[in-house]
PDB file of C-alpha atoms in Angstrom:
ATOM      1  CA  UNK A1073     -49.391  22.563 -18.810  1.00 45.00           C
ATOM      2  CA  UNK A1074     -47.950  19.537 -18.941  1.00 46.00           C
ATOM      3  CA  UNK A1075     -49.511  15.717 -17.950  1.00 43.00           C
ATOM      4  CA  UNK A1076     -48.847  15.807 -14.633  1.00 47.00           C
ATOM      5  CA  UNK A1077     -50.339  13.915 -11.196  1.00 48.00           C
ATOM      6  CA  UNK A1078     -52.728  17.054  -9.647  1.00 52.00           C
ATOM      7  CA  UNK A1079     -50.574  16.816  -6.551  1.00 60.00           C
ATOM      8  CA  UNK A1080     -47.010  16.391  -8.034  1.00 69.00           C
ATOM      9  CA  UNK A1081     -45.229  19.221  -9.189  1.00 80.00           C
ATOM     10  CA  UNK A1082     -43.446  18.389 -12.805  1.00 83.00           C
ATOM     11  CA  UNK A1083     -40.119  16.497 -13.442  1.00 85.00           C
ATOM     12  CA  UNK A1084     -39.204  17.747 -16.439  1.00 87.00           C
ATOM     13  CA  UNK A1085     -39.552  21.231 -15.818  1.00 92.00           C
ATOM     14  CA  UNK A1086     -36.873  20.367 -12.923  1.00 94.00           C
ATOM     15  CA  UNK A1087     -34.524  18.840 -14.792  1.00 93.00           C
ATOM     16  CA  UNK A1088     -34.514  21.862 -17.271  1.00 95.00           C
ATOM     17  CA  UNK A1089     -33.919  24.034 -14.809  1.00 97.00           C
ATOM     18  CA  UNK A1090     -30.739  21.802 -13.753  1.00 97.00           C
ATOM     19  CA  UNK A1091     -29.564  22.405 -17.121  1.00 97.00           C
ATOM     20  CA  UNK A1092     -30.018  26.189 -17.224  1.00 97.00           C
ATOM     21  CA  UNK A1093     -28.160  25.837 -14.010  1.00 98.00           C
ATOM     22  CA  UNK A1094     -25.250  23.657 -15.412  1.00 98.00           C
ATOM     23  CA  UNK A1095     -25.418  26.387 -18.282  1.00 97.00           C
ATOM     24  CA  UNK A1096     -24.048  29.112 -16.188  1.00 97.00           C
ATOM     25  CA  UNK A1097     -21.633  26.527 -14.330  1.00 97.00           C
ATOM     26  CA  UNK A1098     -20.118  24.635 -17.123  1.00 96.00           C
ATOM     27  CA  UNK A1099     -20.520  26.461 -20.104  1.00 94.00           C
ATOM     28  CA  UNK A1100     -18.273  29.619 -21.385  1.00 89.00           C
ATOM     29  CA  UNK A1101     -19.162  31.132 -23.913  1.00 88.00           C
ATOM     30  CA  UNK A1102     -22.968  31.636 -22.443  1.00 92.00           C
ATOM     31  CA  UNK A1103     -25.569  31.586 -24.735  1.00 94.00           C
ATOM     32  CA  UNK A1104     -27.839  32.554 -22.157  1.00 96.00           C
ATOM     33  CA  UNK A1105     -26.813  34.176 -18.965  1.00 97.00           C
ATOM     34  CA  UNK A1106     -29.338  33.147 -15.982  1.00 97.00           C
ATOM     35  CA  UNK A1107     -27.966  33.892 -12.412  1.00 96.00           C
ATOM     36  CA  UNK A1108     -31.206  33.270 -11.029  1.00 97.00           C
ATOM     37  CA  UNK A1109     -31.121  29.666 -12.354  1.00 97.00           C
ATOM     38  CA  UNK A1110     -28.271  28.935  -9.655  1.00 98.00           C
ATOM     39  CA  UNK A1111     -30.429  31.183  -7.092  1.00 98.00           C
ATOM     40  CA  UNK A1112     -33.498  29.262  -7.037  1.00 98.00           C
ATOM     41  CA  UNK A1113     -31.854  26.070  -7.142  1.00 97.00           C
ATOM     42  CA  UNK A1114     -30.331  26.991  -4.289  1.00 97.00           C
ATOM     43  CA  UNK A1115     -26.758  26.185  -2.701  1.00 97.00           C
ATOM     44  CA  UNK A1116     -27.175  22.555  -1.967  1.00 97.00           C
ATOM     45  CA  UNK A1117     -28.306  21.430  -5.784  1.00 97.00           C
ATOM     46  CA  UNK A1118     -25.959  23.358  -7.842  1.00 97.00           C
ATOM     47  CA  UNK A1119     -23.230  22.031  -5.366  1.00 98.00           C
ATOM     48  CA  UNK A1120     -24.183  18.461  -6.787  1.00 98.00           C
ATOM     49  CA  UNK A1121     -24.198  19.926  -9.991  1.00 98.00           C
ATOM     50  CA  UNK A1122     -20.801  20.534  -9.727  1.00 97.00           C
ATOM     51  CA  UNK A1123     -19.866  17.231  -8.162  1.00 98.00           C
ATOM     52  CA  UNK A1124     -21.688  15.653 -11.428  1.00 97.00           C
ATOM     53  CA  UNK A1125     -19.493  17.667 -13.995  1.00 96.00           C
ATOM     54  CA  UNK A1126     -18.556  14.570 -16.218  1.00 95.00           C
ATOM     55  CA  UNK A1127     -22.688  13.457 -16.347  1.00 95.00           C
ATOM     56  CA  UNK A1128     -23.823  17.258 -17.050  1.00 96.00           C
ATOM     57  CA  UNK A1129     -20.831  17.124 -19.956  1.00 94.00           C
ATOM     58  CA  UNK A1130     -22.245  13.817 -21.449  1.00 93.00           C
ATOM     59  CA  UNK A1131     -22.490  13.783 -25.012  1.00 88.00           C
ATOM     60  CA  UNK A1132     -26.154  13.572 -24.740  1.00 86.00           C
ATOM     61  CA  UNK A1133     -26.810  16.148 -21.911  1.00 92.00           C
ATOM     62  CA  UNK A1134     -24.981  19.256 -23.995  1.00 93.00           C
ATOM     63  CA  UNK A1135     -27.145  18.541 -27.021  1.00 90.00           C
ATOM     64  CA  UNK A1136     -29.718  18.782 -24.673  1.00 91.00           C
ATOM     65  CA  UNK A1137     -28.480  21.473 -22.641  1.00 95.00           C
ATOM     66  CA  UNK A1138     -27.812  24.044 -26.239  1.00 96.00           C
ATOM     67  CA  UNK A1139     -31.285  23.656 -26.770  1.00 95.00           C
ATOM     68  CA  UNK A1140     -32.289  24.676 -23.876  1.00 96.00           C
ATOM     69  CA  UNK A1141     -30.549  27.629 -22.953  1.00 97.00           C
ATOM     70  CA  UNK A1142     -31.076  28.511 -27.063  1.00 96.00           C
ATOM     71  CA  UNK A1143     -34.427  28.593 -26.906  1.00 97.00           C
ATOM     72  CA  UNK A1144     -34.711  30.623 -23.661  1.00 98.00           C
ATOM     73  CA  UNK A1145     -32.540  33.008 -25.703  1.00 97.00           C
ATOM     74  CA  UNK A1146     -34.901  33.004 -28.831  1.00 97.00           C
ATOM     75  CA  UNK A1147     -37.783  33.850 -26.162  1.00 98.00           C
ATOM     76  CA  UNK A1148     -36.753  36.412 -24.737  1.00 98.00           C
ATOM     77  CA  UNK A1149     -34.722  38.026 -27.950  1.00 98.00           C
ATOM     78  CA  UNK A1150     -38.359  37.881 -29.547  1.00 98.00           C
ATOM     79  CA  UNK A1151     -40.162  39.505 -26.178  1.00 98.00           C
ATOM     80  CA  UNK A1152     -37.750  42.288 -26.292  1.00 98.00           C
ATOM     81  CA  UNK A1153     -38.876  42.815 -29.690  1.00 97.00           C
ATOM     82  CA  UNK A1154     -42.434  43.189 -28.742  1.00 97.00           C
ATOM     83  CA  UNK A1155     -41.819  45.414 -26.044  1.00 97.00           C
ATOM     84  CA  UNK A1156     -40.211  47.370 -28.733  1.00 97.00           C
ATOM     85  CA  UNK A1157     -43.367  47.515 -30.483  1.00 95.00           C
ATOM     86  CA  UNK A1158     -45.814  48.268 -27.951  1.00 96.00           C
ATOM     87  CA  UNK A1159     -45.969  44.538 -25.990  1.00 96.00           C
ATOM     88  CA  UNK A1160     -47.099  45.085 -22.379  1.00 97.00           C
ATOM     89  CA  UNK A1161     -48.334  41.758 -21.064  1.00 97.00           C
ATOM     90  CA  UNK A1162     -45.828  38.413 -21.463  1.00 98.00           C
ATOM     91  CA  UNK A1163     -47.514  35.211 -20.638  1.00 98.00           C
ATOM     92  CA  UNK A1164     -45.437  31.988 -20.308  1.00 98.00           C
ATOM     93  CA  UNK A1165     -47.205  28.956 -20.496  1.00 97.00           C
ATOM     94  CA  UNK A1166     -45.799  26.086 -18.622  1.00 95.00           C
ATOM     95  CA  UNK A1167     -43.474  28.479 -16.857  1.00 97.00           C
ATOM     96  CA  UNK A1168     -41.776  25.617 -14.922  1.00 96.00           C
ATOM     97  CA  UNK A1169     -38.917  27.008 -13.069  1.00 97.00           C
ATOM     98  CA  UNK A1170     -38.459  29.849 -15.382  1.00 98.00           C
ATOM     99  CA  UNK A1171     -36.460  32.998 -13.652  1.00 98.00           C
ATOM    100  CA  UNK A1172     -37.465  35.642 -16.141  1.00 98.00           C
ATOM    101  CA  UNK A1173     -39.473  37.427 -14.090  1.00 98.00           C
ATOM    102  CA  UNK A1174     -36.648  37.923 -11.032  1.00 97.00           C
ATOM    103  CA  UNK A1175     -34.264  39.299 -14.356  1.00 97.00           C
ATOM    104  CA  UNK A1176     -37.339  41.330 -16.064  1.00 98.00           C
ATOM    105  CA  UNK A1177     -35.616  44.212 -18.052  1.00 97.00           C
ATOM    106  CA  UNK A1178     -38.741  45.331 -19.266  1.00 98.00           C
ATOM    107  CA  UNK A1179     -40.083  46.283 -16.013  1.00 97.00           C
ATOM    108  CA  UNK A1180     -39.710  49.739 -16.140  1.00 97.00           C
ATOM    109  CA  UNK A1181     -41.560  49.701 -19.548  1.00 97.00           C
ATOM    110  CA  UNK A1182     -44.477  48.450 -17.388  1.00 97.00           C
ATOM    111  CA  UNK A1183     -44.653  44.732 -19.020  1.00 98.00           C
ATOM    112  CA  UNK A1184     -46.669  42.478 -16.991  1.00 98.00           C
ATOM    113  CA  UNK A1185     -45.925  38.551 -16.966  1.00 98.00           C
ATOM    114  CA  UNK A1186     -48.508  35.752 -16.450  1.00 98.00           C
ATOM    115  CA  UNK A1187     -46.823  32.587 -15.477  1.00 98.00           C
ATOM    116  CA  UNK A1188     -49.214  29.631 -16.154  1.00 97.00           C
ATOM    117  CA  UNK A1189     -48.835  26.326 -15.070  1.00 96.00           C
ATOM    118  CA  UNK A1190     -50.381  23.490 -13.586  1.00 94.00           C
ATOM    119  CA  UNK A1191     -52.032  24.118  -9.981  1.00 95.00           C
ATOM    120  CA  UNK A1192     -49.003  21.719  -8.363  1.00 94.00           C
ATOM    121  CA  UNK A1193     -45.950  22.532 -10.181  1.00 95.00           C
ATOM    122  CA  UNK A1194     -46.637  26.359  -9.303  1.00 96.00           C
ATOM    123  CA  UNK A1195     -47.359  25.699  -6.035  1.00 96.00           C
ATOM    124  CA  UNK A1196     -43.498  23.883  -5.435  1.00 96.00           C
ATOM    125  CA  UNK A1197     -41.971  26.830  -8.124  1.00 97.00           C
ATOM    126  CA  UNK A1198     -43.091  29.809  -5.681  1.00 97.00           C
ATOM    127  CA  UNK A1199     -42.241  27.718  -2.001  1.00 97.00           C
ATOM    128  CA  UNK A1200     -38.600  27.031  -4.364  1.00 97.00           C
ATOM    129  CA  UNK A1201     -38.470  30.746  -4.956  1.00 98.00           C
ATOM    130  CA  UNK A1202     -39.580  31.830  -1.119  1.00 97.00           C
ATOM    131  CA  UNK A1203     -36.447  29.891   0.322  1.00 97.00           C
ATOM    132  CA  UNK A1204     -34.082  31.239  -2.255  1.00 97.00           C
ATOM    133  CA  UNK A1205     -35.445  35.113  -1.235  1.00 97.00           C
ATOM    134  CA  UNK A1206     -36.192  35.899  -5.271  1.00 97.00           C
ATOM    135  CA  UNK A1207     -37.980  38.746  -5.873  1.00 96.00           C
ATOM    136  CA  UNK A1208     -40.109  39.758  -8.872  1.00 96.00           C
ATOM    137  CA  UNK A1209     -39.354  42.931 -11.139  1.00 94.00           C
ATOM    138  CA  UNK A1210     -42.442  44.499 -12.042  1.00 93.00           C
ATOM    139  CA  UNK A1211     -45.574  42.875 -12.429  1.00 96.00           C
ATOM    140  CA  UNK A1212     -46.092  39.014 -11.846  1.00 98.00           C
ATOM    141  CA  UNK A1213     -49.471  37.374 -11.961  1.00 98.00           C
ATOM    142  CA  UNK A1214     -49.301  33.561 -10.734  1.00 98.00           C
ATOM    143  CA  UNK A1215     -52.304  31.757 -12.995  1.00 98.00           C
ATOM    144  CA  UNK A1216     -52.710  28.122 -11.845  1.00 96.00           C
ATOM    145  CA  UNK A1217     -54.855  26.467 -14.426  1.00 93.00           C
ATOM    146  CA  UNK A1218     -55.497  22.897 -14.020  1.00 86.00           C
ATOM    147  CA  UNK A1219     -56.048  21.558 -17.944  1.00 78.00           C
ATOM    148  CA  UNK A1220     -58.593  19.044 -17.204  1.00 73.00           C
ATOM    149  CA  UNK A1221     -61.036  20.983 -15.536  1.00 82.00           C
ATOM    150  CA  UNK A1222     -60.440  24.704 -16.208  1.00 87.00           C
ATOM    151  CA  UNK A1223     -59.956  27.415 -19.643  1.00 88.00           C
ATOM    152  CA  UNK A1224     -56.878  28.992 -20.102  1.00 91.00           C
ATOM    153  CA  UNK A1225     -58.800  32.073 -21.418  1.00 92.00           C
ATOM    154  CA  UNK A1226     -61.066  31.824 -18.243  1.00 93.00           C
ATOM    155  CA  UNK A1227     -58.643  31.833 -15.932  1.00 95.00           C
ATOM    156  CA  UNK A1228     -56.303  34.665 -17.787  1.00 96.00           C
ATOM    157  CA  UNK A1229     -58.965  37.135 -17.889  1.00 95.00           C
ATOM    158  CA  UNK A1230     -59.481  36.231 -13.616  1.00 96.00           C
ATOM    159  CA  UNK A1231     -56.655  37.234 -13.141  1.00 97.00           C
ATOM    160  CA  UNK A1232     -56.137  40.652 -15.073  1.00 97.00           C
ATOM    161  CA  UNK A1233     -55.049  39.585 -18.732  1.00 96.00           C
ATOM    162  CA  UNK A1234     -56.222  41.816 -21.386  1.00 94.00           C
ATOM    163  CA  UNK A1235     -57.488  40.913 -25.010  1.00 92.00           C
ATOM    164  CA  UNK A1236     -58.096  43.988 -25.885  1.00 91.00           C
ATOM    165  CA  UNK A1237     -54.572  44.607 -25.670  1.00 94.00           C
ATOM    166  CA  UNK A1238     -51.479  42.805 -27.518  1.00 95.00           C
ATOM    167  CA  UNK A1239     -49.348  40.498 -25.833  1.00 96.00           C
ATOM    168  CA  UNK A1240     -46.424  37.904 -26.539  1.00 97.00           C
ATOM    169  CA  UNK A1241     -46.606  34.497 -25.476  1.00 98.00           C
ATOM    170  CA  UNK A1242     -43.717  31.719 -24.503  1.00 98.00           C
ATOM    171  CA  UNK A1243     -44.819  28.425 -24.524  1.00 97.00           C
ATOM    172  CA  UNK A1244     -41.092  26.163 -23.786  1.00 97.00           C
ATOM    173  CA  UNK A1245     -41.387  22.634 -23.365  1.00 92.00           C
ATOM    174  CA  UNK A1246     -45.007  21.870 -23.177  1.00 92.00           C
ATOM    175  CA  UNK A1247     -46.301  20.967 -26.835  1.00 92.00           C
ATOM    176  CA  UNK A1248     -44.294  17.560 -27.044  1.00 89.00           C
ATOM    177  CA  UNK A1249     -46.866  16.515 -24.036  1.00 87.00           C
ATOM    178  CA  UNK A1250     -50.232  17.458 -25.431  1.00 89.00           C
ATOM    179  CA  UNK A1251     -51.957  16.546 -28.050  1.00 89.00           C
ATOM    180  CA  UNK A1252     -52.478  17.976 -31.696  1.00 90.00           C
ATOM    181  CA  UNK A1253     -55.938  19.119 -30.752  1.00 90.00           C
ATOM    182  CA  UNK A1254     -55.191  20.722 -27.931  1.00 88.00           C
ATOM    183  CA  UNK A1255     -51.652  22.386 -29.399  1.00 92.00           C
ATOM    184  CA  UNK A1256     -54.204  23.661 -31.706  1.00 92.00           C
ATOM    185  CA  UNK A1257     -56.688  25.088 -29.439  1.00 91.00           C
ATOM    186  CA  UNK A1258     -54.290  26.761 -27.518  1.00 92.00           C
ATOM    187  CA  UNK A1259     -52.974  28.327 -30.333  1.00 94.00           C
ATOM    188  CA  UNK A1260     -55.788  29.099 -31.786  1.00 93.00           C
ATOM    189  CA  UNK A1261     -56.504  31.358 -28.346  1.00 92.00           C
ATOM    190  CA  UNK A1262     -53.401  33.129 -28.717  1.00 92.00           C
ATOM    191  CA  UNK A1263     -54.412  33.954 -32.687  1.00 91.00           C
ATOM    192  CA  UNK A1264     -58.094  34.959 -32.191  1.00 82.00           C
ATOM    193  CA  UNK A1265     -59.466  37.346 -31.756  1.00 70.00           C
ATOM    194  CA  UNK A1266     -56.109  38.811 -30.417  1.00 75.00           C
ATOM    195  CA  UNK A1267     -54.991  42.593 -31.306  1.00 75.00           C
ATOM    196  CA  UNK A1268     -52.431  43.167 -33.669  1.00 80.00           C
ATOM    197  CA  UNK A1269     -48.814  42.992 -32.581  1.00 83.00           C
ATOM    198  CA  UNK A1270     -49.518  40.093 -30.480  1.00 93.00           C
ATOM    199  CA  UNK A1271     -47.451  36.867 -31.235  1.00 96.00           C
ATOM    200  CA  UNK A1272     -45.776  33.725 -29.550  1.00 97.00           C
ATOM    201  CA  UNK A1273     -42.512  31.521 -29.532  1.00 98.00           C
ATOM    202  CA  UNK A1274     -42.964  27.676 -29.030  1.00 98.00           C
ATOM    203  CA  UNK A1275     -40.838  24.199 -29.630  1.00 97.00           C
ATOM    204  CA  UNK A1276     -41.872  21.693 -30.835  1.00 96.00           C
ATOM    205  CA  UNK A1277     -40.391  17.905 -32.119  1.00 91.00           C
ATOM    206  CA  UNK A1278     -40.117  17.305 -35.876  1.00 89.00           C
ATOM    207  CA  UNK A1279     -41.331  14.456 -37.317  1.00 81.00           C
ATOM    208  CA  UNK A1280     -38.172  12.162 -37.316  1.00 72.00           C
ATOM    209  CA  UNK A1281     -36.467  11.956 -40.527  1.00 66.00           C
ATOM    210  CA  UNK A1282     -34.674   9.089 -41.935  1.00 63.00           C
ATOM    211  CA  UNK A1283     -32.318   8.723 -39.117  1.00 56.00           C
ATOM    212  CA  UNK A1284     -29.320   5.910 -38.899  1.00 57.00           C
ATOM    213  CA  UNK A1285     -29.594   3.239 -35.977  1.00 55.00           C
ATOM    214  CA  UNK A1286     -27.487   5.117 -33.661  1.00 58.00           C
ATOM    215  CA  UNK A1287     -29.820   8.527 -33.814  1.00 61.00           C
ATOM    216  CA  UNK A1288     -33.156   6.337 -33.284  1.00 61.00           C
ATOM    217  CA  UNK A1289     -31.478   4.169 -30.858  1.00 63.00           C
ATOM    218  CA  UNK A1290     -30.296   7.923 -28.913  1.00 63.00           C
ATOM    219  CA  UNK A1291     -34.480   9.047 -29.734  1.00 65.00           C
ATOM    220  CA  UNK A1292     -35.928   6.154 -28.313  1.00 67.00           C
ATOM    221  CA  UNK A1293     -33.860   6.031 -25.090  1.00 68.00           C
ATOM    222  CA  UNK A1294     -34.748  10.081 -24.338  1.00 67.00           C
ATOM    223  CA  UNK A1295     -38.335   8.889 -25.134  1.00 64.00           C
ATOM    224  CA  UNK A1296     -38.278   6.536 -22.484  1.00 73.00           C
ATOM    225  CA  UNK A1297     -37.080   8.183 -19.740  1.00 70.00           C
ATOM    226  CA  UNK A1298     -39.493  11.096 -20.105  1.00 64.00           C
ATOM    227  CA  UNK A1299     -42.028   8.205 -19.816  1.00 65.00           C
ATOM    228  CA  UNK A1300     -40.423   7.353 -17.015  1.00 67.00           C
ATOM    229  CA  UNK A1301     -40.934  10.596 -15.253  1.00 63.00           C
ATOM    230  CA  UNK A1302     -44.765  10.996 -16.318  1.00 65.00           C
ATOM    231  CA  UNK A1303     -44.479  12.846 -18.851  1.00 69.00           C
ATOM    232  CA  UNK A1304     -44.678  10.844 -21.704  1.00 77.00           C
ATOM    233  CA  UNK A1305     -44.498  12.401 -25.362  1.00 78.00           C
ATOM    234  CA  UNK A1306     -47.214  12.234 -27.309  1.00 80.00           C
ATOM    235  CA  UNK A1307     -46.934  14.966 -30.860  1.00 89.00           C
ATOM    236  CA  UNK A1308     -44.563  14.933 -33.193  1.00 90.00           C
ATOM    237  CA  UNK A1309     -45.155  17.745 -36.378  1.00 93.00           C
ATOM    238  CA  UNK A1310     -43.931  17.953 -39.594  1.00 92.00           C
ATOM    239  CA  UNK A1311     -43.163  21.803 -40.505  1.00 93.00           C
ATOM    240  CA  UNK A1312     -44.920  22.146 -43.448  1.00 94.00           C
ATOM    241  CA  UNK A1313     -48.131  21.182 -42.123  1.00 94.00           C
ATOM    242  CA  UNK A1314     -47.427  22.966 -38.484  1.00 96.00           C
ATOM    243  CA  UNK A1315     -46.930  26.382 -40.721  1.00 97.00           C
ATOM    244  CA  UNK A1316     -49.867  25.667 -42.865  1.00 97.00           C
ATOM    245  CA  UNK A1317     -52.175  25.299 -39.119  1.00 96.00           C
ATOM    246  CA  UNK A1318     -50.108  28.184 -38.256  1.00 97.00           C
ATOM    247  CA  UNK A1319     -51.376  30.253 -41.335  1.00 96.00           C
ATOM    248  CA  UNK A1320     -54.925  28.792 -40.744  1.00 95.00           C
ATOM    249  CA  UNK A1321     -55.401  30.086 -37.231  1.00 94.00           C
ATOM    250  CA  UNK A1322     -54.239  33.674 -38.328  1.00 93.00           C
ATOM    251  CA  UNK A1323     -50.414  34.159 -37.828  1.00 95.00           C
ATOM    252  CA  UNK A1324     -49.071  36.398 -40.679  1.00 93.00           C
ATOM    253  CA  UNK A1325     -45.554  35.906 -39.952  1.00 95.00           C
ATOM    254  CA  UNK A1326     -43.663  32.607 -39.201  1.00 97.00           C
ATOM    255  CA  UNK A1327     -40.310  31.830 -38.952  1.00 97.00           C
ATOM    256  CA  UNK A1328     -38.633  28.792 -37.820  1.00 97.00           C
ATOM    257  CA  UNK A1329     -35.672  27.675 -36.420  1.00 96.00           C
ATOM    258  CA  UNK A1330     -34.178  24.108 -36.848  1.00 94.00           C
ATOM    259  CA  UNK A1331     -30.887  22.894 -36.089  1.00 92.00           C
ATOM    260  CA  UNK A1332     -28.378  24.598 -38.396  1.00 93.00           C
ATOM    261  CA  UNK A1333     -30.296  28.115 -37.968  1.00 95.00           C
ATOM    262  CA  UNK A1334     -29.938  28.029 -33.974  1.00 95.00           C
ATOM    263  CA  UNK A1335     -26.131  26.181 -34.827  1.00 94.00           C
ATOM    264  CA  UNK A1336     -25.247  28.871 -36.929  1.00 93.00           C
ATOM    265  CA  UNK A1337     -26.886  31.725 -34.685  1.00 93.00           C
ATOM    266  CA  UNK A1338     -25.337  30.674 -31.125  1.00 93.00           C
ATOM    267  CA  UNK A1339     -22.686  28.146 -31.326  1.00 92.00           C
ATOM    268  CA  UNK A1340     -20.641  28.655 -34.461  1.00 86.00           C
ATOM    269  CA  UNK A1341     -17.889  30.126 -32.445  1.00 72.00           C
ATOM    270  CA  UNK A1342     -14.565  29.214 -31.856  1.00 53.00           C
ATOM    271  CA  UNK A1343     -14.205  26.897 -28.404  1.00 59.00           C
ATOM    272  CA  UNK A1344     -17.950  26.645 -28.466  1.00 67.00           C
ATOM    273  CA  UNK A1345     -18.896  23.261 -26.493  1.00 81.00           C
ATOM    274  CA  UNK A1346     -22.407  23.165 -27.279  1.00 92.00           C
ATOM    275  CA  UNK A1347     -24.863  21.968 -30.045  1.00 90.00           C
ATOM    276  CA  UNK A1348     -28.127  21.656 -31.006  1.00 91.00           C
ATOM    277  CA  UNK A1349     -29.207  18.290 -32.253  1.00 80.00           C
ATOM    278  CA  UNK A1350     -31.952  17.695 -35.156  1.00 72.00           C
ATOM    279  CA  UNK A1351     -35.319  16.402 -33.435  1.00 80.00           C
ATOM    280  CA  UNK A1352     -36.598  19.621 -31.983  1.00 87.00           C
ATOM    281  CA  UNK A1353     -37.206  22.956 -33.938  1.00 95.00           C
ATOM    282  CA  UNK A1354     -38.517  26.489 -32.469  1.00 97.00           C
ATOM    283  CA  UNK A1355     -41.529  28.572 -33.913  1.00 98.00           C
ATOM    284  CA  UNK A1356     -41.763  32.533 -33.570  1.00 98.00           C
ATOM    285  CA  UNK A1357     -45.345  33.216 -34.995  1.00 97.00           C
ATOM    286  CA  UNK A1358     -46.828  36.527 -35.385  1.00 95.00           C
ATOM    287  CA  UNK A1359     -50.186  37.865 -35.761  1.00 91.00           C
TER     288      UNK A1359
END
């Protein structure tokens, strides 16, 4: 789901997935404990993560890194909840390199996941989990969707979704590509005419706020080297007018989650190396 080349698998969602890595390496406390990060990585990349120790412990690449592994956390804390209430399908949009369906705990509660992605990024994710010998628990449903020509809808109900039945999306990653209108269309397919008890958890990037030279300066280098990869961003939201889309499309409950909530919730602890910095913020929206 995010702007890539139709035959190039995406950047970004590697280099997130060398973070969740360097999580479980580097990092104790764990906010967010993901063997399978190391196991489809395989031996040969987290060995270099482990060579690169002082890079992955750069200033820059824990704030990025808490994020990260927070909002996986958030995620899947919020999917547990559904399942609690009656949530059988999970679909995760722009899965990336995602492992949550070689960890599904909810398997035996019969809760099927969709990954989504583009057509050439899922393609390299399921050759990257063939080598490293992962195997699903429970139900997976690959859904390759290429954005320019094909409906996310349309190619959900292919391939088994059910709106007639509730389900809890995670959308990680992907919103700071797109644009508004199609944030909002997406969302507005999750809100309508979905069943109750259906709901999803998203980041997004605030709108910067007055920021000294040193925090635009930090902004505007990240910004370029996503260009660099192909991924450029493109949306930035303010909150107030995200939540008042939000309450538009037919979400009842929002709540959301900016710097000093996911501080406070994950890395107030003593010895704690990690934390979050101010630009992004997560959404957990509810029908």
């Amino acid at each position: 789901m995010r702007f890539v080349k139709d035959q190039s698998p995406s950047q970004t969602a590697y280099g997130v997935a060398m973070s969740r890595a360097a999580h479980q390496i580097f990092d104790l406390p764990r906010v967010f404990e993901d063997p399978a990060a190391l196991t489809i990585l395989g031996p040969k990349i987290t060995g270099g993560i482990r060579a690169a120790e002082r890079r992955f412990n750069s200033r820059y690449a824990r704030h990025l890194r808490a994020f990260l592994v927070a909002r996986s956390r958030l995620a899947e804390e919020a999917l547990a909840e559904a399942v609690s209430r009656g949530v059988r399908q999970y679909v995760l949009l722009g899965a990336g390199l995602d492992t949550f369906a070689y960890r599904n705990p909810h398997a035996a509660a019969g809760l099927r996941v969709f990954e989504v992605d583009h057509p050439a990024t899922q393609e390299w994710k399921r050759q990257m989990v063939s080598h490293a010998r992962l195997k699903s628990q429970g139900s997976l449903v690959y859904v390759p969707v290429n954005f320019e020509r094909e409906l996310l809808a349309d190619r959900l109900l292919a391939n088994g979704f059910r709106r007639d039945e509730p389900a809890f999306f995670s959308w990680l990653g992907v919103t700071m590509y797109l644009t508004a209108d199609a944030i909002r269309e997406t969302l507005r397919f999750v809100a309508q005419p979905m069943v109750g008890r259906s709901g999803i958890v998203f980041d997004y990037l605030a709108v910067p706020p007055r920021w000294d030279f040193a925090r635009r300066w930090g902004l505007k280098v990240l910004m370029r080297r996503v260009a660099a990869a192909g991924e450029p961003w493109r949306t930035f939201f303010d909150p107030r007018v995200l939540h008042a889309d939000l309450t538009r499309l037919g979400f009842a409950t929002i709540r959301d989650y900016g710097r000093d909530e996911i501080n406070a919730r994950f890395f107030n602890n003593t010895g704690a190396r990690l934390r979050v910095g101010a630009t992004a913020r997560m959404v957990l929206a509810r029908i």
